[in-house]
Coordinates of C-alpha atoms in Angstrom, one line a residue:
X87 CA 7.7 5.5 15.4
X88 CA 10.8 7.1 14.0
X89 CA 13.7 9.7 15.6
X90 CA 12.7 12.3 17.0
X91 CA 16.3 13.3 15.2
X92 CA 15.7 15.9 12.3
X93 CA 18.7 15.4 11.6
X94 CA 17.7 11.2 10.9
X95 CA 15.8 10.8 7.4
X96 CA 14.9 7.7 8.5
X97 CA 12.4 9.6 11.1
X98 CA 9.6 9.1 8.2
X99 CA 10.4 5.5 8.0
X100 CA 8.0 4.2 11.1
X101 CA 8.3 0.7 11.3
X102 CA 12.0 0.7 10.8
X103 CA 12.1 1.0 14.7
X104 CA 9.1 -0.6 15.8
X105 CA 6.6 -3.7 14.8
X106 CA 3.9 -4.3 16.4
X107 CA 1.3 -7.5 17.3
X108 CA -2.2 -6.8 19.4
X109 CA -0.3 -7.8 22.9
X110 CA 3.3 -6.5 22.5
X111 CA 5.2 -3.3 20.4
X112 CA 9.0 -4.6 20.0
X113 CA 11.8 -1.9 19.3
X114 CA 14.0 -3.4 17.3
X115 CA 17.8 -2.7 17.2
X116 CA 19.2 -1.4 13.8
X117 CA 22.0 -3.0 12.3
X118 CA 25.6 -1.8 11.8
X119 CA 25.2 -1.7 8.0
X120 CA 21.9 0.8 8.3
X121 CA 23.2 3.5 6.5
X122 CA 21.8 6.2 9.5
X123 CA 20.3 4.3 12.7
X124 CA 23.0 2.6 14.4
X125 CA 22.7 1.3 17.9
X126 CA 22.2 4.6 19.2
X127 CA 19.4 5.7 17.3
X128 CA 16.1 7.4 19.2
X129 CA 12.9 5.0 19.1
X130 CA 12.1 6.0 22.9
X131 CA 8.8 7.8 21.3
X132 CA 7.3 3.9 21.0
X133 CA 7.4 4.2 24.5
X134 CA 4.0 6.2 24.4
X135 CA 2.5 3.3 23.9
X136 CA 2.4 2.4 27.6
X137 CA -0.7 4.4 27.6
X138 CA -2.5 1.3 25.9
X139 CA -3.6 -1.3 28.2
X140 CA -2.3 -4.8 27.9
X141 CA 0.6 -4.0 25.5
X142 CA 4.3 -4.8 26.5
X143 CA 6.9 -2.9 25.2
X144 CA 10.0 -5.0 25.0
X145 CA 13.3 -3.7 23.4
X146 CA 15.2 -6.3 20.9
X147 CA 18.9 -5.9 22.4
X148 CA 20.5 -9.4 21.2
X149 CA 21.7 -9.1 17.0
X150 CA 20.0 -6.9 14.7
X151 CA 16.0 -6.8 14.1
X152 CA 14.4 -4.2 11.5
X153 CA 10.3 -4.4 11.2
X154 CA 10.6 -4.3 7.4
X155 CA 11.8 -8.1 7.7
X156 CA 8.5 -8.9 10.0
X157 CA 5.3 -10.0 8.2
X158 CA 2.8 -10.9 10.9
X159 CA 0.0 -13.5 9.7
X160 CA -3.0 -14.7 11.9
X161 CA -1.3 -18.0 12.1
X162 CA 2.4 -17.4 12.3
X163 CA 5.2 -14.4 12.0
X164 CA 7.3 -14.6 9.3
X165 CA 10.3 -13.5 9.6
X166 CA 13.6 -12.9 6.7
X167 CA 17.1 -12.9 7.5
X168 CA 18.4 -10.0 5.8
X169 CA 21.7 -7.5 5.5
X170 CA 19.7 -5.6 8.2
X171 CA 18.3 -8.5 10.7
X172 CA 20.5 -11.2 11.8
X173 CA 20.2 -14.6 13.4
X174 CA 20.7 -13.3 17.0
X175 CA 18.2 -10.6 16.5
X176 CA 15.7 -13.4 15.1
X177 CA 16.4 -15.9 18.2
X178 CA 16.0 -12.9 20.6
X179 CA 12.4 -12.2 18.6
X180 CA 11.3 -16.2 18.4
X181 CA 11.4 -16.3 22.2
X182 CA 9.4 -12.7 23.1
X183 CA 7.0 -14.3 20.4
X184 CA 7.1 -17.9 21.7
X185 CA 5.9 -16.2 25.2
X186 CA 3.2 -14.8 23.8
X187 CA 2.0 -18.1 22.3
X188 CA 2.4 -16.7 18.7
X189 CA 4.4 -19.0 16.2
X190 CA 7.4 -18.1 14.2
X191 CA 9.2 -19.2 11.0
X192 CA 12.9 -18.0 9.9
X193 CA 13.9 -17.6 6.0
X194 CA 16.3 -16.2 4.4
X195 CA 15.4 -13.0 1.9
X196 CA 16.7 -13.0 -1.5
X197 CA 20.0 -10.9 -1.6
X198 CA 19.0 -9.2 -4.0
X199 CA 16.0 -7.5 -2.0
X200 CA 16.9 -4.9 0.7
X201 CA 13.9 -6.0 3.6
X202 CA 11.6 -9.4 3.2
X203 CA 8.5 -6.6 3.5
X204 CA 9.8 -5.2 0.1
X205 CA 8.5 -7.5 -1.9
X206 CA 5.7 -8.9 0.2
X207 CA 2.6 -7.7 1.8
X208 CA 0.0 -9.6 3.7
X209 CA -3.4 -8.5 1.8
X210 CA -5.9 -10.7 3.6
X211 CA -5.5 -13.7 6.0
X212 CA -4.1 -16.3 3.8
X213 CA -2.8 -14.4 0.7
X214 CA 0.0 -12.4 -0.3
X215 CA 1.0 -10.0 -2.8
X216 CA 4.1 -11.2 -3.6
X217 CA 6.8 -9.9 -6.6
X218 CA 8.0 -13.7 -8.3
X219 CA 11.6 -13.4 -7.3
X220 CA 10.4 -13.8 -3.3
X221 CA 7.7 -16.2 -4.1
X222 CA 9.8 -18.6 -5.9
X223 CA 12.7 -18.9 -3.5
X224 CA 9.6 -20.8 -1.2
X225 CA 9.0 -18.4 1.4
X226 CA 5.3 -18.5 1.1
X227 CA 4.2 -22.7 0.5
X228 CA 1.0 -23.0 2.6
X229 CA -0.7 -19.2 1.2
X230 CA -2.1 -18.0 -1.4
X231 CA -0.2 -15.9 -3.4
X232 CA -1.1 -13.2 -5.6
X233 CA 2.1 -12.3 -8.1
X234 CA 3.0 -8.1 -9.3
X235 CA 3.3 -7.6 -12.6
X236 CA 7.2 -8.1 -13.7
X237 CA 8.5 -4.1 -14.1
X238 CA 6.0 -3.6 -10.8
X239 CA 7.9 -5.3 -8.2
X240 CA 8.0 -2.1 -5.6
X241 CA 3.8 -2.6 -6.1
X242 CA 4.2 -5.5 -3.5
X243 CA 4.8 -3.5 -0.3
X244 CA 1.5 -2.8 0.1
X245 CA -1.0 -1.9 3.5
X246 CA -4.7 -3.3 3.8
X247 CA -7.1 -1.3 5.9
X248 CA -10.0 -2.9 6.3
X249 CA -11.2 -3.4 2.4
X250 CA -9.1 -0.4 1.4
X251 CA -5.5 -1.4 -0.2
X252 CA -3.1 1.5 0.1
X253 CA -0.6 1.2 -2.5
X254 CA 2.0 3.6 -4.3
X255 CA 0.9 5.3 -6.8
X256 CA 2.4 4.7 -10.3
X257 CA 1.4 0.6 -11.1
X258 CA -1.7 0.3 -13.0
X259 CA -1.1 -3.6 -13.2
X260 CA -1.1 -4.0 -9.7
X261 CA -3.7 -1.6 -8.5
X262 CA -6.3 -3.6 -11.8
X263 CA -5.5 -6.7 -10.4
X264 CA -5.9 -6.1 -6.8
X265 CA -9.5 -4.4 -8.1
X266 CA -10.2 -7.2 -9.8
X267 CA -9.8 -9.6 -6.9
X268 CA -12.4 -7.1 -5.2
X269 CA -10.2 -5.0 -3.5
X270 CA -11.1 -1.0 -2.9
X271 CA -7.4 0.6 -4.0
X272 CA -6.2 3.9 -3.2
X273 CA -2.9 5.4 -4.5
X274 CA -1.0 7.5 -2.6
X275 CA 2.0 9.5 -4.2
X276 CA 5.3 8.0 -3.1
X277 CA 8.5 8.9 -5.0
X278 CA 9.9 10.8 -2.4
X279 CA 10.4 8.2 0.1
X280 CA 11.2 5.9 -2.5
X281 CA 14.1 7.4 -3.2
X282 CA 15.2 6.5 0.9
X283 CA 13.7 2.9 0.4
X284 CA 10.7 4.1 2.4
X285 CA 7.5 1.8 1.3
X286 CA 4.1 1.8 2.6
X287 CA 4.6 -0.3 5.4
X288 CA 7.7 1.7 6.3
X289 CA 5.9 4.9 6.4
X290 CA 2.8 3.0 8.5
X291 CA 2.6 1.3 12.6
X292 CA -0.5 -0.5 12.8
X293 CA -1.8 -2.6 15.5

């Protein structure tokens, strides 16, 4: 769910406003250092999902939460402190989750990595395609990781659909390894949003 703003180039980036679970779609609150949302910015089209039954729509208004620095598991939500989503904004999201009877962990991202989601995707329920630089700072003990290639590192921000990985096109390491691992791998031409930070799971709100 993006602006419905032309004038916002973030309007492609969907989970920038919005993340989603299968009981609750939270509207996060951009922060001040987002180079175009700011506090004003237009997510009210998540609020179409009030036509699905048994999903609360609840709006993060304490600190600063973007999506991209959300990774839900079956077991737990992950959460990364980042430039973009503060401590407040994580406290705030702990206790809509913590409601809801889903568990949640805090870590800090890597400064060197814009969103936690950049370098991480969940590709099945205990494994995660990781680039090394998030892997080893510990974020992940507990799952099974599976590493990008060094010089692949925008390869981890994958989607999985059922068996189908969606992936950018552009990383033949990545997309051979996820094939060999028995995954069904489609490429989808991304350097366009790329160039605005956009991944797959930016461009994507699934639930």
């Amino acid at each position: 769910i993006g602006s419905r703003n032309g004038g916002f180039f973030w309007a492609r980036c969907r989970e920038k406003s919005s993340s989603c679970t299968a009981e609750v779609a939270k509207r996060t609150h951009f922060s001040e250092t987002d180079r175009i949302c700011k506090k004003s910015a237009d997510v009210d089209a998540v609020d179409d999902v009030d036509a699905v039954d048994d999903v609360d729509i609840v709006d993060i208004v304490d600190g600063c939460v973007e999506a991209g620095d959300i990774l839900i598991t079956p077991s737990e939500v992950l959460v990364g402190l980042s430039a973009r989503t503060d401590q407040a904004g994580a406290d705030q999201l702990r206790s809509i989750l913590n409601a809801r009877r889903y568990g949640m962990r805090v870590m800090k991202t890597p400064p060197n990595i814009l969103h936690f989601k950049t370098d991480c995707s969940l590709i099945d329920d205990h494994c995660i395609l990781a680039t090394e630089r998030l892997t080893f700072s510990g974020c992940f003990d507990g799952y099974q990781t599976l590493l990008v290639p060094l010089g692949e590192e925008p390869a981890a921000n994958v989607i999985r659909i059922n068996n189908h990985i969606i992936m950018p096109a552009g990383y033949p390491k990545t997309r051979s390894m996820l094939r060999v691992e028995g995954f069904e791998v489609l490429t989808v031409g991304n350097s366009e949003c790329a160039k605005i930070d956009g991944g797959m799971s930016c461009l994507s709100l699934r639930f």
